[in-house]
PDB file of C-alpha atoms in Angstrom:
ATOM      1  CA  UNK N  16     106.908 122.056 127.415  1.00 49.00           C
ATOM      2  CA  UNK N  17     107.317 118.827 125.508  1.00 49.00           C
ATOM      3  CA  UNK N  18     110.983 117.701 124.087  1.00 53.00           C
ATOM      4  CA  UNK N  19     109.780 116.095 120.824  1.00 52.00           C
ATOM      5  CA  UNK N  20     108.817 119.259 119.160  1.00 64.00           C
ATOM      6  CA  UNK N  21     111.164 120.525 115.963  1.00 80.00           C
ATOM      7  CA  UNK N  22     112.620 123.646 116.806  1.00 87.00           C
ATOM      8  CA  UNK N  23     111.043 124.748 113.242  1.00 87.00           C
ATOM      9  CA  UNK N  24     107.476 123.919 114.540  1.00 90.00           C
ATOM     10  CA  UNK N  25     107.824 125.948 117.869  1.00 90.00           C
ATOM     11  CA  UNK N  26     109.417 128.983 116.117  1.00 91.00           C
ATOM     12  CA  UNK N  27     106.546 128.943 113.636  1.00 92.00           C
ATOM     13  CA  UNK N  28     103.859 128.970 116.872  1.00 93.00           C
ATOM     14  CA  UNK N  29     105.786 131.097 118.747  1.00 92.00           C
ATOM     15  CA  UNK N  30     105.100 134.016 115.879  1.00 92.00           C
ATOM     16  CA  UNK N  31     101.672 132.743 115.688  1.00 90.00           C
ATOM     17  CA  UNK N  32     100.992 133.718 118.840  1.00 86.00           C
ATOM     18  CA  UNK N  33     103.024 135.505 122.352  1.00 82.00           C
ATOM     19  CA  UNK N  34     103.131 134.390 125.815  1.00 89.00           C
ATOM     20  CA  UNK N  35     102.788 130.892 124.922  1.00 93.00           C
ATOM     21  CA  UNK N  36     103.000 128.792 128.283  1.00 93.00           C
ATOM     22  CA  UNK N  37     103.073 125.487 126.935  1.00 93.00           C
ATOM     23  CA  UNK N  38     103.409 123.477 123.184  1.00 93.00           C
ATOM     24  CA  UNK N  39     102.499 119.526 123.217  1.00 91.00           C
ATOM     25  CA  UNK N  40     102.227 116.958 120.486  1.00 87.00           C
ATOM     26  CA  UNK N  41      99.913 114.740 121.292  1.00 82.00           C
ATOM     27  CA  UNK N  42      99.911 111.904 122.836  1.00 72.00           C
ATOM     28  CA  UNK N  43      98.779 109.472 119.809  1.00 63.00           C
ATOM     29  CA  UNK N  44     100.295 111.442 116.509  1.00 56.00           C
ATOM     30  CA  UNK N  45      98.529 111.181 113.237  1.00 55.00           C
ATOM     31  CA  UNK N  46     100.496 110.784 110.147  1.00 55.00           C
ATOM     32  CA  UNK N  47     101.925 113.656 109.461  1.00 58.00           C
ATOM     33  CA  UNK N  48     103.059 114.803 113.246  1.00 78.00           C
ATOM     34  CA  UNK N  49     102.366 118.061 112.693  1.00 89.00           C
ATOM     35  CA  UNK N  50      99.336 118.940 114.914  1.00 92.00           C
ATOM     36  CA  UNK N  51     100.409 120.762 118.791  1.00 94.00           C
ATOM     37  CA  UNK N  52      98.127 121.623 121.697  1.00 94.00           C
ATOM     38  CA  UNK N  53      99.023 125.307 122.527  1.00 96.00           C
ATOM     39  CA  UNK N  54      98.721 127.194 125.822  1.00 95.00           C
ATOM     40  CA  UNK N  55      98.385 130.699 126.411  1.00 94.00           C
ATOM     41  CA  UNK N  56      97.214 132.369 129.585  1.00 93.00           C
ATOM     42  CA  UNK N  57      93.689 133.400 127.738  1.00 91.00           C
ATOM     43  CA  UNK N  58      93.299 130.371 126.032  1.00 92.00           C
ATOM     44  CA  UNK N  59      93.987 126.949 124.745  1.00 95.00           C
ATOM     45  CA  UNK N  60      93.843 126.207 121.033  1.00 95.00           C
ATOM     46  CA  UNK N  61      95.100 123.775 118.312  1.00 96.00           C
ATOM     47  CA  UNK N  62      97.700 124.515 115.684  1.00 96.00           C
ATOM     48  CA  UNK N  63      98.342 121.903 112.622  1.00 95.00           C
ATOM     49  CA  UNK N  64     100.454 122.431 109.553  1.00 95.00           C
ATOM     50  CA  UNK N  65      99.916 121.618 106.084  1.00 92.00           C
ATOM     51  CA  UNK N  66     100.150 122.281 102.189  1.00 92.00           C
ATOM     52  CA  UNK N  67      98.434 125.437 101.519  1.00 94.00           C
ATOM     53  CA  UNK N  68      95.980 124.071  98.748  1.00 94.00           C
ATOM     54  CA  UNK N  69      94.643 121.411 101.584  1.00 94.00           C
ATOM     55  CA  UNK N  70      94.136 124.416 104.431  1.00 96.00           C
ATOM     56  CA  UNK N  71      92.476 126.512 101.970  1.00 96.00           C
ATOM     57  CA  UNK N  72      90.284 123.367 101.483  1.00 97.00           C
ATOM     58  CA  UNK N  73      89.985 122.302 105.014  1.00 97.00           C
ATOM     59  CA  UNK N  74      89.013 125.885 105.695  1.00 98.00           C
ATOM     60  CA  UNK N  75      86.388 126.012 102.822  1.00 97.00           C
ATOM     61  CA  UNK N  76      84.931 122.491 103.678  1.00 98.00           C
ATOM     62  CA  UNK N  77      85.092 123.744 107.841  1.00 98.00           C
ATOM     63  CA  UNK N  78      82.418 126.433 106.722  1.00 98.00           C
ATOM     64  CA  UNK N  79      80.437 124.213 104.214  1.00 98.00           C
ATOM     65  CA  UNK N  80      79.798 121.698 107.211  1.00 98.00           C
ATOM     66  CA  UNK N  81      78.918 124.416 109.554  1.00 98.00           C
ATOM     67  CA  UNK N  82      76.253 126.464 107.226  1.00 98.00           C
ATOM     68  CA  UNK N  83      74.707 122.904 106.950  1.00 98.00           C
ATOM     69  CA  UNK N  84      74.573 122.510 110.873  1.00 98.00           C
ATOM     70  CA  UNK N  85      77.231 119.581 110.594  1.00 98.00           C
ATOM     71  CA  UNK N  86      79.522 120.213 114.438  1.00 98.00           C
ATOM     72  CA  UNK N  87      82.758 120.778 113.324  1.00 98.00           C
ATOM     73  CA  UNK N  88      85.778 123.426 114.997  1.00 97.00           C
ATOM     74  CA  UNK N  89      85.845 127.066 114.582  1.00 96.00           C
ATOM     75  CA  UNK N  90      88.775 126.617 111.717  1.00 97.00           C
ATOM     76  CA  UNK N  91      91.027 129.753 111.218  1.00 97.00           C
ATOM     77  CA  UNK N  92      94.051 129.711 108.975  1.00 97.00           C
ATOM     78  CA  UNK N  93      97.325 132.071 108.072  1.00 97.00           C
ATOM     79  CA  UNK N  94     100.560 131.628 107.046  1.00 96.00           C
ATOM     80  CA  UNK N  95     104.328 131.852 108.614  1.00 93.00           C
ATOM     81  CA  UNK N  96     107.543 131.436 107.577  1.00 86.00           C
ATOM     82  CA  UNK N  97     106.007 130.128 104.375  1.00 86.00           C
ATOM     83  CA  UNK N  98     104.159 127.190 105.832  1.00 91.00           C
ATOM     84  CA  UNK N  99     100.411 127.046 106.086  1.00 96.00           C
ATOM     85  CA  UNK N 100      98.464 125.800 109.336  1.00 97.00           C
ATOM     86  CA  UNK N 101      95.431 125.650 110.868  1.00 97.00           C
ATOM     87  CA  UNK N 102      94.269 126.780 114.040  1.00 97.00           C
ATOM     88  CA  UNK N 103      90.403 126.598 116.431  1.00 97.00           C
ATOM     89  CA  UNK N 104      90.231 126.455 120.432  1.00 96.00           C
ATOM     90  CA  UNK N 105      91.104 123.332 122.067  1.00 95.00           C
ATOM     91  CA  UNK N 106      86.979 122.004 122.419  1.00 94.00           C
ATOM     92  CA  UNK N 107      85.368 120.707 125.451  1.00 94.00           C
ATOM     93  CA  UNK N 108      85.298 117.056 126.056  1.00 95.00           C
ATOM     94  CA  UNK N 109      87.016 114.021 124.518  1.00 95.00           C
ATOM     95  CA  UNK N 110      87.612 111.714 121.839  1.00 96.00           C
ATOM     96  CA  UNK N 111      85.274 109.269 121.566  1.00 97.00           C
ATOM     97  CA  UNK N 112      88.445 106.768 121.413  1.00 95.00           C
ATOM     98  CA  UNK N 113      89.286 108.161 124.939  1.00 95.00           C
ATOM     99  CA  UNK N 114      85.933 107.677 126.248  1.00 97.00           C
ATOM    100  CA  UNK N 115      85.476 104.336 125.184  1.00 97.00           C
ATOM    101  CA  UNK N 116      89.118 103.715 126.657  1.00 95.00           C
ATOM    102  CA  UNK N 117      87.648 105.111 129.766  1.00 96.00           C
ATOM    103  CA  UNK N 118      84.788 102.652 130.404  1.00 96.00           C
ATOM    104  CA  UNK N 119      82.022 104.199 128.209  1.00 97.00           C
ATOM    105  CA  UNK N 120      79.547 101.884 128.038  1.00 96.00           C
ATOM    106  CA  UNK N 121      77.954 100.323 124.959  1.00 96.00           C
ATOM    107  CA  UNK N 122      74.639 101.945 125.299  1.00 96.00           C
ATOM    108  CA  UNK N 123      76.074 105.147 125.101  1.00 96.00           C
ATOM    109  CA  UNK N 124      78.461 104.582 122.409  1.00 97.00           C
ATOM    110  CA  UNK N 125      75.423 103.638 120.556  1.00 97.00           C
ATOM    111  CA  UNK N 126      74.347 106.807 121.260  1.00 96.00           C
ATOM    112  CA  UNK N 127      77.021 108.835 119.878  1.00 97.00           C
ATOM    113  CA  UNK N 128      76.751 106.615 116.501  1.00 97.00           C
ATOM    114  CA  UNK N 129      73.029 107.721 116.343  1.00 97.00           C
ATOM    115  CA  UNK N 130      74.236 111.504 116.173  1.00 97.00           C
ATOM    116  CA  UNK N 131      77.354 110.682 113.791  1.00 98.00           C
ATOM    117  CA  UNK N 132      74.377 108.636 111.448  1.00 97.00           C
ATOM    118  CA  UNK N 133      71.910 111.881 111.814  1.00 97.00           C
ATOM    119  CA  UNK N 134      74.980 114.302 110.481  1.00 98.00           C
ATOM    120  CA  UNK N 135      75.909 111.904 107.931  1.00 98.00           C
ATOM    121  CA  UNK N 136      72.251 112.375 106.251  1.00 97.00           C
ATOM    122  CA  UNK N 137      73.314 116.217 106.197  1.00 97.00           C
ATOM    123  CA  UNK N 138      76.420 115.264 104.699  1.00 97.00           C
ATOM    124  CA  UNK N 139      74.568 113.418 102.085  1.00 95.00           C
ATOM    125  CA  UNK N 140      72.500 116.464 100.943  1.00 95.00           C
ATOM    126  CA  UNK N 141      75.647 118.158 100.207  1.00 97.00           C
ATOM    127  CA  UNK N 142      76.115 118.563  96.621  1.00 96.00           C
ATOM    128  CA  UNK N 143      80.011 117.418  95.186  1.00 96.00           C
ATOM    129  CA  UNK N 144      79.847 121.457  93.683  1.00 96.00           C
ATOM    130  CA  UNK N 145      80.136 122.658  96.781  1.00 97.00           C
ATOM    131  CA  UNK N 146      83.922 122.237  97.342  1.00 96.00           C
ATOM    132  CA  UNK N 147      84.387 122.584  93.176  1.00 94.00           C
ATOM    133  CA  UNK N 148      86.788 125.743  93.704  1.00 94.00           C
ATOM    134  CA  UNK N 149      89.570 123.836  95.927  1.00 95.00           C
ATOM    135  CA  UNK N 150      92.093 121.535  95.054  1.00 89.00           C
ATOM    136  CA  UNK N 151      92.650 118.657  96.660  1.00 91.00           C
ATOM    137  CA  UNK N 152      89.186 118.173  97.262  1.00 95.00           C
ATOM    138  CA  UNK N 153      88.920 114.453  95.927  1.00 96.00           C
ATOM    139  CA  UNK N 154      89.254 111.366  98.494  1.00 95.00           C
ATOM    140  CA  UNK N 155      91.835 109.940  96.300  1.00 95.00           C
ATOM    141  CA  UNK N 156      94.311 113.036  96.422  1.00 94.00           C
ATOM    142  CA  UNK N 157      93.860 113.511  99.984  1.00 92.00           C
ATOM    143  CA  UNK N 158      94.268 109.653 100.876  1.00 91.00           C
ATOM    144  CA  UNK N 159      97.591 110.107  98.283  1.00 92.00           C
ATOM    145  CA  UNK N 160      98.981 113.328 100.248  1.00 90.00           C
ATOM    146  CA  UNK N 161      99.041 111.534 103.674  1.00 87.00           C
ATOM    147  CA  UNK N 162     100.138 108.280 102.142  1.00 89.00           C
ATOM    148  CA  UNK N 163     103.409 110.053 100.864  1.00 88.00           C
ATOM    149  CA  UNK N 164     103.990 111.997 104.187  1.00 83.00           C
ATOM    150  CA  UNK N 165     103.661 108.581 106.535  1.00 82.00           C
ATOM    151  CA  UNK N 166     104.470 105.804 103.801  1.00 86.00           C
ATOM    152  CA  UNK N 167     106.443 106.825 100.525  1.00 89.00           C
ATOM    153  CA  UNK N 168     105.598 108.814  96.965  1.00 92.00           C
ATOM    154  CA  UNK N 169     105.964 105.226  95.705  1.00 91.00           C
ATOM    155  CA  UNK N 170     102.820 103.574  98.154  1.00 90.00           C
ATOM    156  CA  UNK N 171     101.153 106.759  97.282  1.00 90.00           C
ATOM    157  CA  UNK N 172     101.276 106.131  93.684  1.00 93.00           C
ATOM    158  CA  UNK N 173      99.812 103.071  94.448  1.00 90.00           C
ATOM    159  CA  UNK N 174      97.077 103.532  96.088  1.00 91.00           C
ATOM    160  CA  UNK N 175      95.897 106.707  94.909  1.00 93.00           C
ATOM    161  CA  UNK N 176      94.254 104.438  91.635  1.00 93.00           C
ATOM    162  CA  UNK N 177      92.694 102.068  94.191  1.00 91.00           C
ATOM    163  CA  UNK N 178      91.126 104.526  96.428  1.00 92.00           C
ATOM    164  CA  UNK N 179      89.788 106.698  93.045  1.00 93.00           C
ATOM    165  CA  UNK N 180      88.875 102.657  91.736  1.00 90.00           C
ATOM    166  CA  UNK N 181      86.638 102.252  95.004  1.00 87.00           C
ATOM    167  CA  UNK N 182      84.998 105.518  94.539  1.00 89.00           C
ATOM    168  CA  UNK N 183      84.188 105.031  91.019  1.00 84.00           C
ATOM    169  CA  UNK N 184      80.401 104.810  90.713  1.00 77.00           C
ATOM    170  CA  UNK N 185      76.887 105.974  90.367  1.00 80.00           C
ATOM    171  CA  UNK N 186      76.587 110.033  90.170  1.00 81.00           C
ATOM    172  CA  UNK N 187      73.874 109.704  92.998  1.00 82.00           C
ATOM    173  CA  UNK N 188      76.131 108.481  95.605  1.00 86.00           C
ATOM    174  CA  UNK N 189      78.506 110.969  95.164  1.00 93.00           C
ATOM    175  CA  UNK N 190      78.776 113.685  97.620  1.00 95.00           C
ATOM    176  CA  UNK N 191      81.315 115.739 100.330  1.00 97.00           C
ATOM    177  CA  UNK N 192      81.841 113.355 103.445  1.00 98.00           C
ATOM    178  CA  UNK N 193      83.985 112.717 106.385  1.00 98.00           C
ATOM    179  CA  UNK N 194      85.502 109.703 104.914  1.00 96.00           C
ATOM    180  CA  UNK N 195      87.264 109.130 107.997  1.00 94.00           C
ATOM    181  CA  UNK N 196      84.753 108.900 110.852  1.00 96.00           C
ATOM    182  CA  UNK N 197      86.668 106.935 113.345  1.00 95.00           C
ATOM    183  CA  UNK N 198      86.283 107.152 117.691  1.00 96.00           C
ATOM    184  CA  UNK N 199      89.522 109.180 117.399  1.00 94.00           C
ATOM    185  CA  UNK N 200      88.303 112.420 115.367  1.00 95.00           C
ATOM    186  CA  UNK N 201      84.656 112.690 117.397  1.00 97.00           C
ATOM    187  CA  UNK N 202      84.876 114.845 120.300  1.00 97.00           C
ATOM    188  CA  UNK N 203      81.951 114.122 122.736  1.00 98.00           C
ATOM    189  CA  UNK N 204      81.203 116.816 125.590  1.00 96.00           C
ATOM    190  CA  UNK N 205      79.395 115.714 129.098  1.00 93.00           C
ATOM    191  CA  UNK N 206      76.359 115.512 127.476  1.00 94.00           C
ATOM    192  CA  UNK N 207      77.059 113.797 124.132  1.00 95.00           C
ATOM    193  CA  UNK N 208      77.256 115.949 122.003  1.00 96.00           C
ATOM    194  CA  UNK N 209      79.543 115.530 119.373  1.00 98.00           C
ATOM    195  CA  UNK N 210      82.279 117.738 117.107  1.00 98.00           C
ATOM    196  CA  UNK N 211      83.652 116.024 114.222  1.00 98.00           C
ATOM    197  CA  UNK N 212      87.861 116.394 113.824  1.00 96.00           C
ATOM    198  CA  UNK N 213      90.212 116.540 110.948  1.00 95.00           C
ATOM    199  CA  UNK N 214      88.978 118.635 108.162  1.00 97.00           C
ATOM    200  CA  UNK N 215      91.539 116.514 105.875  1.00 95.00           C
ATOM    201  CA  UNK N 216      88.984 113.734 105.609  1.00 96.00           C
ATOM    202  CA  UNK N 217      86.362 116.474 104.217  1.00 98.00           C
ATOM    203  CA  UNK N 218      86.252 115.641 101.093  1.00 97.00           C
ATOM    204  CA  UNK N 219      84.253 114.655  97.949  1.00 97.00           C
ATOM    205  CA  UNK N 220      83.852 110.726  97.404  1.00 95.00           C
ATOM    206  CA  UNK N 221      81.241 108.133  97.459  1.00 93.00           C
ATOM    207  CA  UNK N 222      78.983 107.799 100.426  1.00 93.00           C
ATOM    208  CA  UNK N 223      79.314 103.969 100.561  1.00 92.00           C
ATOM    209  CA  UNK N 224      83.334 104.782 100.574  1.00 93.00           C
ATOM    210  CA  UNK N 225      82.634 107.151 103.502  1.00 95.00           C
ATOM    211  CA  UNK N 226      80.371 104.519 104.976  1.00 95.00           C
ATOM    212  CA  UNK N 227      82.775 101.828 104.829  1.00 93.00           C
ATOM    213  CA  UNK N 228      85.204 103.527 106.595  1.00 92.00           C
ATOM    214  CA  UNK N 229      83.024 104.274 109.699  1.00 95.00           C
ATOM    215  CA  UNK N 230      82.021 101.135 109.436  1.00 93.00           C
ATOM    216  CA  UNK N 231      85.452  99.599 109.753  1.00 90.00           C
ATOM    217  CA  UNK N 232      85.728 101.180 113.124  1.00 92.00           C
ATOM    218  CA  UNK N 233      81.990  99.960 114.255  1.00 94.00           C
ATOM    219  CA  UNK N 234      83.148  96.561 114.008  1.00 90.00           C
ATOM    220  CA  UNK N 235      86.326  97.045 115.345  1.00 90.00           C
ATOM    221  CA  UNK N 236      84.645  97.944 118.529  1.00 93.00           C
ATOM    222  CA  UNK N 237      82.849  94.863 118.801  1.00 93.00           C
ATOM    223  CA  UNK N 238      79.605  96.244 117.730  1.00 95.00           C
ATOM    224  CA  UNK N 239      76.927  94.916 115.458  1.00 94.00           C
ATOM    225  CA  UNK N 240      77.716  96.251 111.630  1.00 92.00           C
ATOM    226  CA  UNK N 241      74.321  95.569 110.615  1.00 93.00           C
ATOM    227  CA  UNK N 242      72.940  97.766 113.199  1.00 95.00           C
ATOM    228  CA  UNK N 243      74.413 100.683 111.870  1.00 95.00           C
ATOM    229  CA  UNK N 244      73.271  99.791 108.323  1.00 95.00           C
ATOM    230  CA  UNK N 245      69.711  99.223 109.902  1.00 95.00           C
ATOM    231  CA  UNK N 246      70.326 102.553 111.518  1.00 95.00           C
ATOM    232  CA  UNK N 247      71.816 104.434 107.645  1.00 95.00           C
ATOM    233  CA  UNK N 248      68.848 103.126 106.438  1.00 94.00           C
ATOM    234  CA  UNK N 249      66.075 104.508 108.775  1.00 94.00           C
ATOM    235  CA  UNK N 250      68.200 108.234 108.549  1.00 94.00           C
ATOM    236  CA  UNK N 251      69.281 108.154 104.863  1.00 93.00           C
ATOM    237  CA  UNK N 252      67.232 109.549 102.223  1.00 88.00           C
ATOM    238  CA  UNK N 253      67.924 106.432 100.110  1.00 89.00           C
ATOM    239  CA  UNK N 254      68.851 102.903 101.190  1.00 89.00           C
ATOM    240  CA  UNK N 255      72.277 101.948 101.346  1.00 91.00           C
ATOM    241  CA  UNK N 256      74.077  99.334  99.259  1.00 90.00           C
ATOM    242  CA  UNK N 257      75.086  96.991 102.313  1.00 91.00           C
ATOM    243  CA  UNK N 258      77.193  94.599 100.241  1.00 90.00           C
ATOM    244  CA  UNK N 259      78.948  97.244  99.046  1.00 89.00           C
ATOM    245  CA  UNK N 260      79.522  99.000 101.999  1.00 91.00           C
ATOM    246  CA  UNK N 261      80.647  96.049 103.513  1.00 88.00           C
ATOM    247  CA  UNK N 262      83.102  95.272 101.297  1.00 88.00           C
ATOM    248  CA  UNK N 263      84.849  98.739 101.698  1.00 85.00           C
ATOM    249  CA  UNK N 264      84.821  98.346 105.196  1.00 84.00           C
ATOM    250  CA  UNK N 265      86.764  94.927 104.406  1.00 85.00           C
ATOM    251  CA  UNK N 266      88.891  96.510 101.581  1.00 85.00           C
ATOM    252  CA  UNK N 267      89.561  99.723 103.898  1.00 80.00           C
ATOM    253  CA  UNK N 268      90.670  97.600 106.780  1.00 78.00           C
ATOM    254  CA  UNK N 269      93.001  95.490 104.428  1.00 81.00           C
ATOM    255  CA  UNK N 270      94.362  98.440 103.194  1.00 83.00           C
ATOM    256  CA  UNK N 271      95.239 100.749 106.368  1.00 81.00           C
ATOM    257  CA  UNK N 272      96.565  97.060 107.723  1.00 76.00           C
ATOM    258  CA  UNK N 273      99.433  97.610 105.116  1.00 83.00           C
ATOM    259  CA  UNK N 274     100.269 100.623 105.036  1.00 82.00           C
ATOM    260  CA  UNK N 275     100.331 100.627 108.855  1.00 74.00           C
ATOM    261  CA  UNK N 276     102.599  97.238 108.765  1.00 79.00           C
ATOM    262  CA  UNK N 277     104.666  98.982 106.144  1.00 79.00           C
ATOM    263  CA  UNK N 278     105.020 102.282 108.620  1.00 71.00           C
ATOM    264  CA  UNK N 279     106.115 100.483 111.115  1.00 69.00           C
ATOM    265  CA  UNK N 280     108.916  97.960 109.190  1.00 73.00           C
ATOM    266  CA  UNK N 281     110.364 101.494 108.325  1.00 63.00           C
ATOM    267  CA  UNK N 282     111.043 102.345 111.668  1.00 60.00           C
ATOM    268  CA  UNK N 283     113.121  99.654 112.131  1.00 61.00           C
TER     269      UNK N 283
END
């Protein structure tokens, strides 16, 4: 059983659920550091903590995806000891990030980007009313509430204008997206099939916002960004603004740059 845990965090899973075996982090932590890998002799599942509003969220957005035939975890959720968390089995496979650090080759990877594209038209059928009971449910106040766990209330002030500023725009291209499609929350089985990770980054903002993220990552992999946006545009209902989406790939980049520079001079 790993050392790095909080006694808190282990007492919490440990009334979750008896005849635990084993409790990991893992190996690359997001943000908040408050996601474990939990082992019981039946099973093997996921536990992550968080504010209530954003699991009741997560939990709503979880179903949303699913009823639209969007891959995402089997999300449960309860309270203990008055903190809220999140829990679905550990899925078969890996990351896309691990595959590709395992020699996946480009054709595949390709591949997997041709399924994300063909669930990101579902996505943009979804209408914003569908997550209008939650809170938290905007890409600014999510982008805010991990900001002030990893960077400071005072970065989070800041940015949470920008990131509202960059989704500021037509009606039409509003909708509920994973606006953080990256290699490290896809899950791809043996046969490429793919589950989409962190119900955070469910959330309602503007599709050339959501866009620009992924596409941040595309390039970052060495891959062709117009390809994708030649891809967007032969699955999308409607063509895609590729200047603009380019930019927020740019601006997106910039701006995780900082706040990762700024993480880091804190640790110091």
């Amino acid at each position: 059983m790993a050392d790095n845990i909080q006694d808190y965090y282990k007492r919490c899973i440990y009334r979750i659920h008896s005849n635990i075996i084993d409790i990991r982090a893992p190996v690359i932590a997001g943000t908040q550091n408050t996601v474990f890998f939990v082992e019981t002799p039946w099973e093997k599942f996921v536990v992550k903590f968080n504010d209530e509003e954003l699991i009741r969220k997560n939990l709503g957005a979880a179903r949303l995806f699913a009823r639209n035939d969007i891959p995402v975890p089997d999300l449960h959720i309860g309270s203990v000891r008055d903190r809220w968390y999140e829990t679905y089995p550990i899925l078969n496979g890996d990351t896309l990030y691990e595959k590709i650090g395992n020699g996946m080759p480009e054709h595949r990877i390709k591949r997997i980007y041709n399924h994300v594209i063909n669930n990101f038209a579902k996505m943009d059928e979804i209408s914003p009313r569908a997550l209008a009971p939650y809170e938290c449910k905007y890409v600014h106040q999510m982008a805010a509430h991990h900001i002030k766990n990893s960077n400071g209330k005072l970065l989070a002030a800041v940015f949470k204008p920008m990131v509202w500023a960059l989704n500021a725009g037509r009606e039409r291209n509003m909708g509920v997206f994973h606006s953080d499609i990256t290699p490290k929350n896809i899950v791809v089985d043996d046969r490429d099939n793919i589950t989409f990770l962190d119900m955070d980054s469910i959330v309602i903002c503007n599709r050339n916002f959501a866009l620009g993220a992924m596409a941040t990552k595309y390039q970052s992999l060495g891959l062709d960004i117009t390809e994708l946006f030649d891809l967007c545009d032969k699955k999308l209902s409607t063509p895609i603004n590729r200047g603009r989406v380019a930019a927020m790939a740019n601006i997106n980049n910039f701006g995780k740059y900082l706040l990762w520079r700024q993480s880091q001079s804190k640790k110091r």
